[in-house]
Each structure stands twice: as C-alpha cells, then as structure tokens.
XYZ file of C-alpha atoms in Angstrom:
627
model
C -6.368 -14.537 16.533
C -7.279 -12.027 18.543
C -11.062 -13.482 19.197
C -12.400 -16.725 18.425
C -15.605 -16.775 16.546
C -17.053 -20.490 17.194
C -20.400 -19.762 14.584
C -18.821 -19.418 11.090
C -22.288 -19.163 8.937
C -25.747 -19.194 10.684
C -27.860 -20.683 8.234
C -29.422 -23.079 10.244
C -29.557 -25.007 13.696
C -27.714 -28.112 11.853
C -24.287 -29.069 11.497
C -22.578 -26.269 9.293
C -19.380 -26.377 6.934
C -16.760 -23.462 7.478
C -15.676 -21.153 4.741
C -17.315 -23.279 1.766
C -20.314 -20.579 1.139
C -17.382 -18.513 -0.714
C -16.046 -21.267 -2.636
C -17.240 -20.096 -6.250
C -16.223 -16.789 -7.716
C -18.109 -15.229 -10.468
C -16.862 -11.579 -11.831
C -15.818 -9.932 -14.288
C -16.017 -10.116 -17.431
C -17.711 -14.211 -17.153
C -14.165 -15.012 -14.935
C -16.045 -17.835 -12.437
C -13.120 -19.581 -10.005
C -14.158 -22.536 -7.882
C -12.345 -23.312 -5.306
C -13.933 -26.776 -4.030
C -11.130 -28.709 -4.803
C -9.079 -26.590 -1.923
C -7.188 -24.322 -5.278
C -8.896 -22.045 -7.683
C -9.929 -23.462 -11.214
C -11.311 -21.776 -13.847
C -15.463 -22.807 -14.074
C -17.586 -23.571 -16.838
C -17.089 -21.848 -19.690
C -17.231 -18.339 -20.998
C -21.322 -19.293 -21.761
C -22.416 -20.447 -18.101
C -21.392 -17.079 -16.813
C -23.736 -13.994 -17.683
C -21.980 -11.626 -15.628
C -20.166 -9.144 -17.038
C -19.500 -6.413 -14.463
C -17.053 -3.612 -14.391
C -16.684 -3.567 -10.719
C -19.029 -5.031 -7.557
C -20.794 -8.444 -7.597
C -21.475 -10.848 -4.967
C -21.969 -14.814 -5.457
C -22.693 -17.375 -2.664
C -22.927 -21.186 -2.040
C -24.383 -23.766 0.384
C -22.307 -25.086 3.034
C -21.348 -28.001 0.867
C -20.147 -25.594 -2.138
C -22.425 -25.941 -4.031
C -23.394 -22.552 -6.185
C -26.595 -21.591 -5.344
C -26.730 -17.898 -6.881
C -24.633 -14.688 -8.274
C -25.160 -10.997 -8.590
C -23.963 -8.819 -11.008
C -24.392 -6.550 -14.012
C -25.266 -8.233 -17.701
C -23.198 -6.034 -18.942
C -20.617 -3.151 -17.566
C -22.543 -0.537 -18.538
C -25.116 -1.290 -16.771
C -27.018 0.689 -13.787
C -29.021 -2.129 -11.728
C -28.106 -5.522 -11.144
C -29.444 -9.166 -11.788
C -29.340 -11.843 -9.813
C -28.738 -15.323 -11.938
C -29.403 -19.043 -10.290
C -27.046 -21.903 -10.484
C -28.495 -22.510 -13.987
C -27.264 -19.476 -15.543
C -30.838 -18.152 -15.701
C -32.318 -14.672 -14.184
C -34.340 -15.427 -10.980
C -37.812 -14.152 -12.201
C -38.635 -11.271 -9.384
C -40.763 -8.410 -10.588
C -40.161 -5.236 -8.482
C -44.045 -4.226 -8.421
C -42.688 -0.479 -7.444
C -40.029 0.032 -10.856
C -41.806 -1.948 -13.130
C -38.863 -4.472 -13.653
C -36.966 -7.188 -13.456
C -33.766 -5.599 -12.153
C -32.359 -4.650 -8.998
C -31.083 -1.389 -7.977
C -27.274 -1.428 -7.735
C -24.920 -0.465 -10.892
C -21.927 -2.421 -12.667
C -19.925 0.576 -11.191
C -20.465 0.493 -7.766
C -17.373 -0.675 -6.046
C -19.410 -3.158 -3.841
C -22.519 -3.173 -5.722
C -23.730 -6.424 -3.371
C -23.262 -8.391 -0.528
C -24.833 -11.480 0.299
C -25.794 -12.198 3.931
C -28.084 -15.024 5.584
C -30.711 -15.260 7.597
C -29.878 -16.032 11.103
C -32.249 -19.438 11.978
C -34.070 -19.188 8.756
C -33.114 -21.905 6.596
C -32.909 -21.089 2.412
C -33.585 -17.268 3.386
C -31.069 -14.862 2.017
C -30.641 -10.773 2.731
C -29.247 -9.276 -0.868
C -27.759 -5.679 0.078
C -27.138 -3.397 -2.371
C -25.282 0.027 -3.391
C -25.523 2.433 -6.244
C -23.035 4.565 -8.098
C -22.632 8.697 -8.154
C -21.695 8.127 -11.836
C -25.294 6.950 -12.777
C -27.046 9.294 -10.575
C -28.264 5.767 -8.430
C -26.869 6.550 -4.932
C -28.522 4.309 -2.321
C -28.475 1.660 -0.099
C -31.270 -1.559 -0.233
C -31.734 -4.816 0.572
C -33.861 -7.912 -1.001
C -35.117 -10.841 0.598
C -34.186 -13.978 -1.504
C -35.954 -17.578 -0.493
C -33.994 -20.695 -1.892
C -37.084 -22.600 -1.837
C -38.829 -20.557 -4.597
C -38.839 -21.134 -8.149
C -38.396 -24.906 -7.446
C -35.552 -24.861 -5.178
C -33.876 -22.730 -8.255
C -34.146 -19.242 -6.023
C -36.359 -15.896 -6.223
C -36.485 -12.536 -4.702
C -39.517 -12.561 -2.522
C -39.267 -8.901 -0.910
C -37.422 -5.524 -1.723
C -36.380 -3.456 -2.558
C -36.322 -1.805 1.291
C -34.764 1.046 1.113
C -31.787 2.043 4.242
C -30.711 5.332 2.755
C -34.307 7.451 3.592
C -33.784 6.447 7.315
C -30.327 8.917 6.674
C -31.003 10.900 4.246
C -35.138 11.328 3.699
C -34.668 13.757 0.238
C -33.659 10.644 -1.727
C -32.361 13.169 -4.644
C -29.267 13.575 -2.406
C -28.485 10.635 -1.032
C -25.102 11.356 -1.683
C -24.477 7.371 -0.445
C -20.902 5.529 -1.024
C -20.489 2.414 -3.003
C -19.301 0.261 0.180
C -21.106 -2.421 2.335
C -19.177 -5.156 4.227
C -20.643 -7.107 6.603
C -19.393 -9.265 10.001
C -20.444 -11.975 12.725
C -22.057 -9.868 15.441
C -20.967 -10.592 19.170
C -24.902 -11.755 20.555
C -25.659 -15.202 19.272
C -27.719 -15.159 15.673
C -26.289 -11.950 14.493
C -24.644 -10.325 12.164
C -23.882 -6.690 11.590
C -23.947 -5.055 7.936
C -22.092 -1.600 7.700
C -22.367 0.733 5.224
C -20.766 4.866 4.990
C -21.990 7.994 3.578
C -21.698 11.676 4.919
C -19.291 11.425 7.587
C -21.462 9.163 9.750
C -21.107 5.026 9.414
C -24.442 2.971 9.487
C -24.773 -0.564 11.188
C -27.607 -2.535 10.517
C -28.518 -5.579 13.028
C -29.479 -8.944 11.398
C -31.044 -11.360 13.749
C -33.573 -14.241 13.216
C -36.259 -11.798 12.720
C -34.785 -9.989 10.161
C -33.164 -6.615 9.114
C -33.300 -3.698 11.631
C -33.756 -0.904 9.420
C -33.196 1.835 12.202
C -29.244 1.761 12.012
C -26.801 2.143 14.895
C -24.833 5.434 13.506
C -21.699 6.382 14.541
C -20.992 9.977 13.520
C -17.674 10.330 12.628
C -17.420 13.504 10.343
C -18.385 16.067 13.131
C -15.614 18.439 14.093
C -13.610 16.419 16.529
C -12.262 13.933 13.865
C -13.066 16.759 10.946
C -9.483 18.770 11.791
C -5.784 19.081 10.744
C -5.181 15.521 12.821
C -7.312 14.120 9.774
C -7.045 16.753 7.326
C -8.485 13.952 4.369
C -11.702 12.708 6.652
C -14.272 15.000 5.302
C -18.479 14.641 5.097
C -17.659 14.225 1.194
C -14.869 11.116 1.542
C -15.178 9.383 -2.339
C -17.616 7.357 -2.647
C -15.163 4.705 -4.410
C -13.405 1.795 -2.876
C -13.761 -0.900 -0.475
C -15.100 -1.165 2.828
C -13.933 -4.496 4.956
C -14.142 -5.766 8.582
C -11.789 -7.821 9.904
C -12.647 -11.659 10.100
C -12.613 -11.305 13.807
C -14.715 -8.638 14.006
C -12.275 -5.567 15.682
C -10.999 -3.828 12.575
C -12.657 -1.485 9.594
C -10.734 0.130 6.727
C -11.914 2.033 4.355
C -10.264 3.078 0.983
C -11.579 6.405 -0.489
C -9.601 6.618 -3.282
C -9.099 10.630 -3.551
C -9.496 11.193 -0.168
C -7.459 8.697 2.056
C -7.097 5.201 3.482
C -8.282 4.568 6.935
C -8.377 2.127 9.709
C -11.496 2.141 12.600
C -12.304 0.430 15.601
C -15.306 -1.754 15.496
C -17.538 -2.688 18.602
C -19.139 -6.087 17.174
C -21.719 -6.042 20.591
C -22.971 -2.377 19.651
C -22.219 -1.679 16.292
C -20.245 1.169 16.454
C -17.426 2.393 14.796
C -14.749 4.535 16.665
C -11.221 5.749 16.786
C -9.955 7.266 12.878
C -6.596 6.545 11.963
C -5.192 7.561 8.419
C -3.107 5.068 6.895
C -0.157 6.397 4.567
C -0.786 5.356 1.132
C 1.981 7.880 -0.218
C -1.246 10.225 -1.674
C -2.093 7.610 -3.856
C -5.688 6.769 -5.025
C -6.417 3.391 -2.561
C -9.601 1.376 -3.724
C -8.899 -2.640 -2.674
C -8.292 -3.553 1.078
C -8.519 -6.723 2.804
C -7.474 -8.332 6.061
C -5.417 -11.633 6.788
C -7.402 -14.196 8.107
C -5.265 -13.396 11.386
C -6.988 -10.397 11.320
C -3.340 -8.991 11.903
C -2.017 -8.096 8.548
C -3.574 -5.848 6.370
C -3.154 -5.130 2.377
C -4.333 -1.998 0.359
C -4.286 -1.681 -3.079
C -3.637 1.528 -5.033
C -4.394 2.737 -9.074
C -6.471 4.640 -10.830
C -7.386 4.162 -14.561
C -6.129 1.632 -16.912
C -2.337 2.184 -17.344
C -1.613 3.631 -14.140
C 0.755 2.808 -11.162
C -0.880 0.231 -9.308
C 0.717 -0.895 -5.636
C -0.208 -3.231 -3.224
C 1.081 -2.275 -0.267
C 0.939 -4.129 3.484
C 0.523 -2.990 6.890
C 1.076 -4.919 10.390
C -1.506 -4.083 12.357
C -0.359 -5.682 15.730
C 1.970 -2.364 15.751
C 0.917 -0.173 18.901
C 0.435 2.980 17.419
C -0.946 4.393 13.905
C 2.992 5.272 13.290
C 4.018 2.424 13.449
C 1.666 0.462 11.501
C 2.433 3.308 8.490
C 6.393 2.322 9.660
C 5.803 -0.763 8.745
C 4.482 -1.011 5.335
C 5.955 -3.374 3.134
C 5.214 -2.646 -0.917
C 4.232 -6.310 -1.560
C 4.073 -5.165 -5.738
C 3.519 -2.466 -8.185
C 3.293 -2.771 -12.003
C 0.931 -0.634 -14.400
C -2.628 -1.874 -14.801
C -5.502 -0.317 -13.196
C -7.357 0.004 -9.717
C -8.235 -3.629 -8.409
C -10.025 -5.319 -5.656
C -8.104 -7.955 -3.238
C -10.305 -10.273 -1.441
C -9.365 -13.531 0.820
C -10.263 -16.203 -0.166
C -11.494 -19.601 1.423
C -8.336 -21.588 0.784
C -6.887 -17.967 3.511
C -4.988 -16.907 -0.014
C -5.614 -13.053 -0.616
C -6.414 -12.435 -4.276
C -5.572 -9.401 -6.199
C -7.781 -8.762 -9.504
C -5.813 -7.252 -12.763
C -8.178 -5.316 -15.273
C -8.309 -6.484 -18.452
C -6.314 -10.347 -17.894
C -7.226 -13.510 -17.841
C -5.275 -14.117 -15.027
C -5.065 -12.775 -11.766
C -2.440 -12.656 -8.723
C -2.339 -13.795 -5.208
C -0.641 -13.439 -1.439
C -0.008 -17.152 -1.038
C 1.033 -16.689 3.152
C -1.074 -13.204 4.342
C -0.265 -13.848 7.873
C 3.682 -13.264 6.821
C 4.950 -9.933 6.735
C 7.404 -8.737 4.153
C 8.569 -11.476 1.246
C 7.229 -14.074 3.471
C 3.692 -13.357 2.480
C 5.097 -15.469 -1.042
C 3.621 -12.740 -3.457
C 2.912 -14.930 -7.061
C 1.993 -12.128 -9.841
C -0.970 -12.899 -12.569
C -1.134 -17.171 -11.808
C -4.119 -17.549 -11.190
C -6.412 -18.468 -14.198
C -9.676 -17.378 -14.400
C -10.868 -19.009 -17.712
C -9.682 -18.774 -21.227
C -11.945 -15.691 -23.193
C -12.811 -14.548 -19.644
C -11.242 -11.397 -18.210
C -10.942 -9.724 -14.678
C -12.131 -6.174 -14.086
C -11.755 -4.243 -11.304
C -13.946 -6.146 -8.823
C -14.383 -9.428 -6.623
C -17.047 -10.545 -4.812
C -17.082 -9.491 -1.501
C -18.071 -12.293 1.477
C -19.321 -11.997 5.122
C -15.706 -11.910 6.645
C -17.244 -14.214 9.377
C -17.337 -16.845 6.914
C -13.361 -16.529 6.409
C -11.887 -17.306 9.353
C -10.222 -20.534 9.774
C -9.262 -22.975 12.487
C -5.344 -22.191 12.664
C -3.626 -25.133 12.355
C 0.613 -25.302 14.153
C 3.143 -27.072 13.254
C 4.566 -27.812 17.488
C 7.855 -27.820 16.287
C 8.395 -24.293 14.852
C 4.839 -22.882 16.255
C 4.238 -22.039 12.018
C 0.663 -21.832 11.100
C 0.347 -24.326 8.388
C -3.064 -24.056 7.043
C -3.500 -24.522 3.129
C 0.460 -24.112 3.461
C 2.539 -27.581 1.278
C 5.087 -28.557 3.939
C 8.332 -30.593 3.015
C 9.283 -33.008 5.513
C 11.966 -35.904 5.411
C 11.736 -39.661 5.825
C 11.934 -40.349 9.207
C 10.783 -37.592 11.210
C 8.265 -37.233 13.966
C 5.632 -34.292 13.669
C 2.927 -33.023 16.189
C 0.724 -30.903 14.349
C -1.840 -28.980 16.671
C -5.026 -27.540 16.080
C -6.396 -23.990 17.810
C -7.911 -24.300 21.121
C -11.746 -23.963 20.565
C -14.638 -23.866 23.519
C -17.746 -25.667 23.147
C -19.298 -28.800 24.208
C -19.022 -32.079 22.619
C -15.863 -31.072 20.529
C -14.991 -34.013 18.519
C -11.699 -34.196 15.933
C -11.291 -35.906 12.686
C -8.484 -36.271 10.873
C -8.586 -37.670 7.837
C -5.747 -38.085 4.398
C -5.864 -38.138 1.227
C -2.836 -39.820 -0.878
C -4.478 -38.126 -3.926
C -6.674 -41.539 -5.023
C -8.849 -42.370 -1.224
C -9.039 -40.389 1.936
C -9.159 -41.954 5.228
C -9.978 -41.329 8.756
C -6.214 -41.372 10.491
C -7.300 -39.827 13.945
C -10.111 -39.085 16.282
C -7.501 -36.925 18.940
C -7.095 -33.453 19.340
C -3.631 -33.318 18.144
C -2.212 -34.813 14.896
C 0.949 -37.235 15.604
C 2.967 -38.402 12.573
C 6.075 -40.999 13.319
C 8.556 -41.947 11.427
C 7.804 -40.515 8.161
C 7.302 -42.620 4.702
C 7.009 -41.488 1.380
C 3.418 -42.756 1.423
C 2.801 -40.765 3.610
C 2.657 -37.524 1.246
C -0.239 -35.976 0.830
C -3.646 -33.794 2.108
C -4.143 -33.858 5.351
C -7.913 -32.218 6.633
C -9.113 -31.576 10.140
C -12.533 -31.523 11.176
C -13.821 -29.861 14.634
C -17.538 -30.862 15.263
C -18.468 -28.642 18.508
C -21.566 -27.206 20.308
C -21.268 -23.721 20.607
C -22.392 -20.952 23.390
C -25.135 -20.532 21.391
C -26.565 -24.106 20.906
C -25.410 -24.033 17.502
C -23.713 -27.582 16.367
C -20.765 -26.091 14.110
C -17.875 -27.649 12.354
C -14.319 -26.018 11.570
C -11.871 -26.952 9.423
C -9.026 -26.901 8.265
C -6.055 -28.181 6.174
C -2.891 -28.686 4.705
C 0.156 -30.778 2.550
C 2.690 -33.042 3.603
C 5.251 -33.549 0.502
C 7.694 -36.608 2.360
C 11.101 -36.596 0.681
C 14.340 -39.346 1.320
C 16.091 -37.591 4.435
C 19.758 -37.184 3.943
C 22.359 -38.329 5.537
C 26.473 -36.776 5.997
C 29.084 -39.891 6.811
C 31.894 -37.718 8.044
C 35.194 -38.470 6.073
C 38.635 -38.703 6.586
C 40.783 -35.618 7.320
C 42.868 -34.090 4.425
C 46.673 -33.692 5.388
C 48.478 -32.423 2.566
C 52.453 -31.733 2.325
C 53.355 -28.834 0.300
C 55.959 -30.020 -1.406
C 56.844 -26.395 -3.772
C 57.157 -25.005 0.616
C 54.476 -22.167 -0.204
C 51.747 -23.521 2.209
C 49.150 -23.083 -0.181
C 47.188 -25.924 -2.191
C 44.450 -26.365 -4.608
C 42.030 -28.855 -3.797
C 38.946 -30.295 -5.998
C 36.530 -31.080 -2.907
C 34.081 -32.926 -4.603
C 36.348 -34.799 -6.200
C 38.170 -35.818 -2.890
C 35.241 -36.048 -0.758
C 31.939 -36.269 -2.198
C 31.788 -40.194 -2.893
C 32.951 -40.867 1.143
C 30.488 -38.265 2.601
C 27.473 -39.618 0.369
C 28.421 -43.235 1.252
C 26.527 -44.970 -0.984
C 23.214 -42.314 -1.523
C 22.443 -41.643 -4.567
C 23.780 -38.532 -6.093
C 21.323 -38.342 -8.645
C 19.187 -37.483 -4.951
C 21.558 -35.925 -3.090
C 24.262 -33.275 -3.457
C 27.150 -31.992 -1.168
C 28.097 -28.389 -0.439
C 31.360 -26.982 1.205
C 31.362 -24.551 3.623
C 33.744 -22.667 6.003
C 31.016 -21.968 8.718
C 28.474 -24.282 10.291
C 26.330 -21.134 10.513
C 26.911 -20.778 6.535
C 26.406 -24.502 6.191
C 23.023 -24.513 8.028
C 21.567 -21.320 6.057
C 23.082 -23.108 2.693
C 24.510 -19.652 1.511
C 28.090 -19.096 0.833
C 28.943 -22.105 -0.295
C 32.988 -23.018 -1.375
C 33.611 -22.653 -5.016
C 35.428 -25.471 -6.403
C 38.302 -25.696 -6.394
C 39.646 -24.484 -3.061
C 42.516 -22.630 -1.974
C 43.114 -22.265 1.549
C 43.288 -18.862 2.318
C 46.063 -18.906 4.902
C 49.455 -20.573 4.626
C 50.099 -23.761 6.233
C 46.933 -23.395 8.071
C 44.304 -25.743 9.713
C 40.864 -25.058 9.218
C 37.574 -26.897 9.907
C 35.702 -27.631 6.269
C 31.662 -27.993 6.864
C 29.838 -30.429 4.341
C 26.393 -30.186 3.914
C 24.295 -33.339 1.948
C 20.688 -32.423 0.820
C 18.143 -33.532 -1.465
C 17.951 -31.974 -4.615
C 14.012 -32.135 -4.503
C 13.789 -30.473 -0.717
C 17.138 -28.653 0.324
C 15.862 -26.350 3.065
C 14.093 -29.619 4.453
C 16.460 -32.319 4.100
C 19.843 -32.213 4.493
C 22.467 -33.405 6.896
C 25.981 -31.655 8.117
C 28.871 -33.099 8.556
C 32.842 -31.869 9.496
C 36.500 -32.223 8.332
C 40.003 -30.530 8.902
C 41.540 -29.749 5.615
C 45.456 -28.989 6.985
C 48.415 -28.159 4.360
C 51.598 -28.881 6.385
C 55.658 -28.128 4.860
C 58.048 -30.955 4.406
C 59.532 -32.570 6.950
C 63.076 -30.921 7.548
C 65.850 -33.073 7.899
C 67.748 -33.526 11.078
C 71.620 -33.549 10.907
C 72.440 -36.530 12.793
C 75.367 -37.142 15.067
C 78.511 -38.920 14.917
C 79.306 -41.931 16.631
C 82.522 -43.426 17.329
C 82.666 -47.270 17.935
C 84.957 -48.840 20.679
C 85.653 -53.051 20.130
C 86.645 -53.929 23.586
C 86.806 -57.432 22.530
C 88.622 -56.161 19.832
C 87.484 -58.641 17.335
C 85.371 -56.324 15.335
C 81.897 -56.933 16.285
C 80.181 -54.023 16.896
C 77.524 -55.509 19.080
C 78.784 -55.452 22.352
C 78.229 -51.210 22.447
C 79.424 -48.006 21.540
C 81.106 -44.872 22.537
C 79.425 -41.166 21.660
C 82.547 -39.287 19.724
C-alpha cells in the first residue's frame, strides 16, 4: 500500500468493524447481494427490493452489516430518488421547498448518490446527490439523514443543500456531471467528497461539524491543461461515467465516456486535485473505473448502448510514467452487452455489472496483473427475476481498504484468496505492519460448523498440517489510532489441507536391444508407477514423466505413453512427478531414474590352449602351456 489509513469508518469514538458498511448491494433492477457471509448471495426476494434504477444508487450498513438504508430510483425512468429503510419502506421526509417526498437525483445519473457519515456523530448520515443532463436536473446536494428517527427505522432531517450555486449561481446552467466519489481525508475526523463540472473539480470537507459548503476547487480546464498535450480535457468533458479515488487516498480517475479517460493526483490534506494524465482507452466510450484495494491496479470499463463492444481493460499504475501505464494495459474481457459499472467490493473482489442479466462478473485477484487477476465472466448471481443495469453502488473508498494479509513463504497477499496446502507443512502467515497503541491480534478458525480463537500473536504459525485443519481463517487487529479512535481491521482467508505426496525413487531401467537398433518402446506407467507410488493410493495420486526437472516442476510437457527414447543406445535421466489429483500445483513430489537401452553383449573369440602332462599320466591339473 502506498499509505496506511488506520480509521476505516468514523462513525463513532467506539470500536469499529472494517469494510462491513458495504456489505449489502441493492441495484438494479431489485438485484440486492449480501456479502456477510464473506461471498455474495443473492438477498430477499424480487419483493423486498423497491429499487429499480437504470444507473446510480447508493446503499449502506452498520459496522456489523446490518442494512440500515438504500437509495435509488422506483423505477428507471425516474428523475429524483427515494431513499427506502431496512424494511423496504420510503423514509417519510417531506422536502418543505418541492413539495415532496423525493429527492433530487435521477435513475440516470451515473452516480446518482453516495453515502457518507458523520465524523463523531453517531446514527448521522450525509446523502450526496447528482442529477442528469438528460432530465434537465443538473446539480449537486446533500441530505442529512439521522438513524435515530422514525423509531430507529431512519429519516431525512435536513436538505436538500444545494453545492452547485456556490459554482455556478444561475442554477438554469448548472451544466454539473453525474459523478461524486468520496475518500478518508488526511486530518483526523475527515473525509473529503469530490465532485466535477466545467473544467474545475470541487472538494468538499466533512468534519464533526458537518459539510463545508465553500469547496476547495482545483481548476483544471484553464489553458495550461486545455491544449494539444490533452486535446480531450475540455470545460464540456461528458457528464457520464464514474468518478473514483483510490482507497488510499493518492489517485482520481475519471471516465467521460465521449471525451476521455483520465488519471489525477489527489492531495488528501488539501483537497486538491492536480497533474492530468489521459489514459488510452483505444477512443472508446469509458464509463466504469475502479481501483484495487492496493490502490496499484486500476480497471476501466468501456460500451455504449445495449449491444455494443464492451471491454474491461487494466492498467498498472506503479508504472513511472503515463506511457507506461497506457504500455501496460492488459484487456482483462470484452463481449457485447452494454456500458457497466465495476466497483470493489468488501470481500477486495472487483465486480463488473452486465445490463440486462441476472448475473454479473468479477476480478477474483485485482492486485494481479494480466490473467492473474482470475477474471470469472457472469457468476455471480444476483437473484432469480432480478436483473443488473448499468450501475452499482458506489462506497467511501476509505471503507475498502483491507489489512493485507502474506503468506512469508512466497510474500503472496492472501486475503479472501482459498489457498491449497499439503499435509505436513509449516506456514507463517503475516499480517501488515499497523501503528497505534494497544494493538492486539486475534486469530480465530472456522472448520465450517464452530470458530475458535487459535492465536493472540502478531503472526499466524501453522505446523504440521492436518486435514482438520481446512478451513476460514479471520484476523482481527484491535488498535488505538493517532487520532484516539479505537479501530479494528480485518482480514481473512482459506486453507483447503490436502494428503501431501510423496515420490519413492525406483529402480533404474537397463534394457538390451536385442533386434541391435538401440531404440525401445517402453509403457512407463506400467513399469514404474506401482514402485514410485509405493503403496499411495492412486485413486489420490497420479505420476507424470518428464525429461526435465524444470518441466517436471512446472507439470507441462509431460511424456506421452509409451516412450521411445529419442537417441540410440542412449542414457538419459527420466523425472517422475507424484501429485494429488485434488491439488497438483500444491502437492506433489519429484523423483529420478536413468532409463538406458544398451546392445548385446558381443562375443569374445577366445584363445587356444595347449595342455602339457609332465607327469604324463593325463591329469590336467598340474598346469598348462599357452599354444
């Protein structure tokens, strides 16, 4: 990471939970995803979901995951929003000033709300919200929502408060983008909330006393960044797409769908936003972006209208320069569909919506580059007669950004990853270094019936591996931050413990040609697999024949049987490999033979002998005279 943030969710001066205030989804058309059980499951049913939203919404939960409210359109056509409470009903707020029930926002704003809280002010909730060009709503708000209200069921208590006349005073031409994304600030009890239109960014300051409406505005479509360096970063950038800061607070990008893809600089102690750089999309129309929880790897998605080409395409961002970082895109998938959000997710998974399905895809490893990143397409279910659209609720990126978790022996960042790992083994696993005061470590597993406590140390030390010993591993971090706030991290991951394998090494194979050619056909397994098991179980285990150890140890170019030898009466080394059928990259064991193919023997003319009896009696025993 390239910054630890030690305050994952301000809500309070209490003990928090990390990353569980995203842990139910609701968009689309009634899709809901919950991911408290560490996966995504579909929720409810079609009924206990009103939303029905073409594009933006916003949901968000308590720190134990529990749903506490959604936002969204009632239906997608649709130009203000509603905001429903864990009961599936409308939160009764009355905006005195419109005469209604509704807030302003529109189905087809891109991020049509974001939920942030209220630093040090316990149930208190700020609602921000955009509009749409395409229903003539342009703007930027936010609402005050108080948990406590309504019987502990929710309300909006103030709003709407408008942060588009501070810009733009002639509110006919506000002219305002449909992006808002919001991040941790650097000071203690912040946060910063950033929203775009007209060239300039706006950052709005959240602190215990509430929302700065005077913005910090960095001006970024003046005539130093409006030039042929940037020929596609204009005043009039579309207003469609996403707008995301990274989870550790250094990085924006910004998808304008007609008019480029771009990466900023963001200063999380002022609030400004700095340094342009236009990412190459290949001129198509971007609209989803999102960040690894690294922060390091970044994904963009492309499309347009149902039926289009659709890519999602990613970008390292630990590359020095901007040409680099466009050198090194990877096109993670394309099929036709339409334009789709991706989003992280709390389990660090980065999810990519598909318009129109019931299921939708996701980046299982984000932090890998390339086919590493284990791309799955459309498996994720979102609930039968429930359909994605274009949209995903967007979350305070603070909120996803995880306690890395290492495996010591291969330095491999194992959170939410299922690890295979043989009987027998000894594993270190080691948790990020965090500062604080009164840091205390839990470790606890579940074997998928009861969890228990298994450790109180920093680091996680597994010996001697059983097959009980399979299963979900958690780690809590319980620390006092720099800014008195008592905080826990977490993190997790899955052991899957497998029978390790074992290669007896056999006898060598000396054959004698007997046609003279110095070539043979041998049936390896045949010959050799019974002595190399030894007695394992080859319903469990399998052998493999190689001619390299470095083919042996990669398991690729195996020996088809049967084998020739490729070279007359030659010697060669024959590599065996044993691994279990259920974990072959994990457990398997190598072994070594010589397979030789030798001639006959050639017989040796012997040579005659001539017998001298000196006793001359016949007996042959007393010795002999060469001839």
């Amino acid at each position: 990471m390239k910054k630890i943030l030690f305050v994952i969710f301000l809500l309070s001066l209490t003990t928090l939970s990390a990353q569980k205030e995203a842990n139910f989804w609701y968009f689309g058309e009634n899709a809901a995803l919950n991911f408290n059980s560490g996966a995504p499951v579909p929720h409810g049913s079609e009924t206990d979901n009103k939303l029905d939203t073409f594009e933006g919404c916003s949901t968000f939960s308590d720190a134990d995951g529990n749903l506490l409210f959604y936002i969204g359109a009632p239906d997608q056509d649709a130009n203000n929003l509603t905001v429903w409470n864990r009961n599936n009903d409308p939160m009764p707020f009355t905006d005195v000033a419109n005469g209604g029930t509704l807030l302003n926002g529109d189905a087809s704003s891109s991020q049509s709300a974001l939920t942030v809280p209220a630093p040090g002010q316990p149930n208190i909730y700020y609602i921000f919200t955009v509009g749409a060009p395409s229903s003539n709503n342009q703007g930027f708000w936010y609402y005050t929502l108080d948990m406590s209200a309504d019987g502990g069921l929710g309300d909006i208590v103030a709003g709407p408060v408008a942060l588009n006349n501070n810009a733009f005073p002639d509110v006919n031409h506000v002219e305002w983008t449909e992006k808002v994304t919001a991040v941790r600030g650097d000071e203690c009890n912040t946060f910063w909330v950033i929203s775009y239109a007209r060239g300039n960014f706006y950052s709005h300051k959240v602190t215990s006393t509430g929302v700065d409406a005077t913005p910090v505005v960095s001006n970024l479509g003046n005539t130093s960044y409006n030039n042929s360096t940037f020929p596609n970063f204009q005043n009039d950038l579309d207003p469609r797409g996403y707008l995301k800061v990274s989870p550790d607070g250094s990085t924006i990008v910004s998808a304008n769908m007609s008019s480029g893809t771009f990466l900023f600089d963001f200063d999380d102690v002022s609030g400004r936003v700095s340094n342009p750089r236009e990412l190459n999309v290949d001129n198509r129309f971007s609209y989803g972006v999102e960040f690894s929880p690294s922060s390091d790897v970044l994904y963009v998605s492309t499309g347009n209208f149902l039926n289009s080409p659709e890519f999602l395409f990613q970008y390292d961002l630990t590359q020095p320069t901007i040409t680099d970082i466009n050198n090194s895109r990877f096109t993670v998938f394309n099929y036709f569909n339409s334009r789709g959000a991706v989003q992280l997710g709390p389990d660090n998974k980065i999810y990519w919506t598909s318009s129109g399905s019931q299921f939708i895809s996701v980046v299982n490893n984000p932090n890998e580059l390339g086919a590493d990143s284990n791309y799955s397409h459309q498996t994720v279910d979102v609930g039968v007669d429930r359909q994605a659209t274009q949209g995903l609720p967007p979350f305070l990126s603070s909120l996803l950004l995880p306690i890395e978790i290492t495996d010591s022996d291969n330095n491999q960042v194992i959170n939410n990853l299922s690890l295979e790992y043989c009987t027998g083994s000894d594993k270190t696993i080691v948790p990020e270094a965090v500062a604080g005061t009164n840091i205390t470590y839990e470790w606890s597993f579940n074997d998928g019936t009861t969890t228990s406590i298994v450790a109180t140390t920093q680091n996680l030390v597994l010996t001697n591996l059983a097959l009980t010993d399979a299963g979900l591993y958690s780690l809590k971090i319980t620390l006092t931050d720099a800014c008195g706030i008592v905080t826990t991290l977490q993190g997790q991951f899955t052991i899957q413990v497998f029978e390790a394998a074992a290669a007896t090494q056999p006898v060598d194979i000396i054959y004698c040609d007997a046609d003279n050619d110095g070539f043979n056909t041998f049936d390896l397994e045949t010959l050799k697999d019974a002595e190399i098991l030894n007695g394992l179980d080859a319903a469990t285990f399998e052998v493999s024949y190689f001619t390299s150890m470095t083919d042996a140890v990669g398991n690729t170019g195996a020996i088809t049987i049967p084998y020739t030898n490729p070279t007359a009466f030659s010697n060669q080394t024959i590599y065996a490999r044993v691994m279990n059928r259920n974990a072959p990259t994990a457990c398997f064991d190598i072994t070594s033979f010589t397979l030789a193919v030798t001639g006959l023997p050639v017989p040796i003319q012997p040579t005659d002998y001539e017998i001298c009896d000196d006793a001359n009696d016949g007996d042959d025993t007393n010795g002999f005279i060469q001839s």
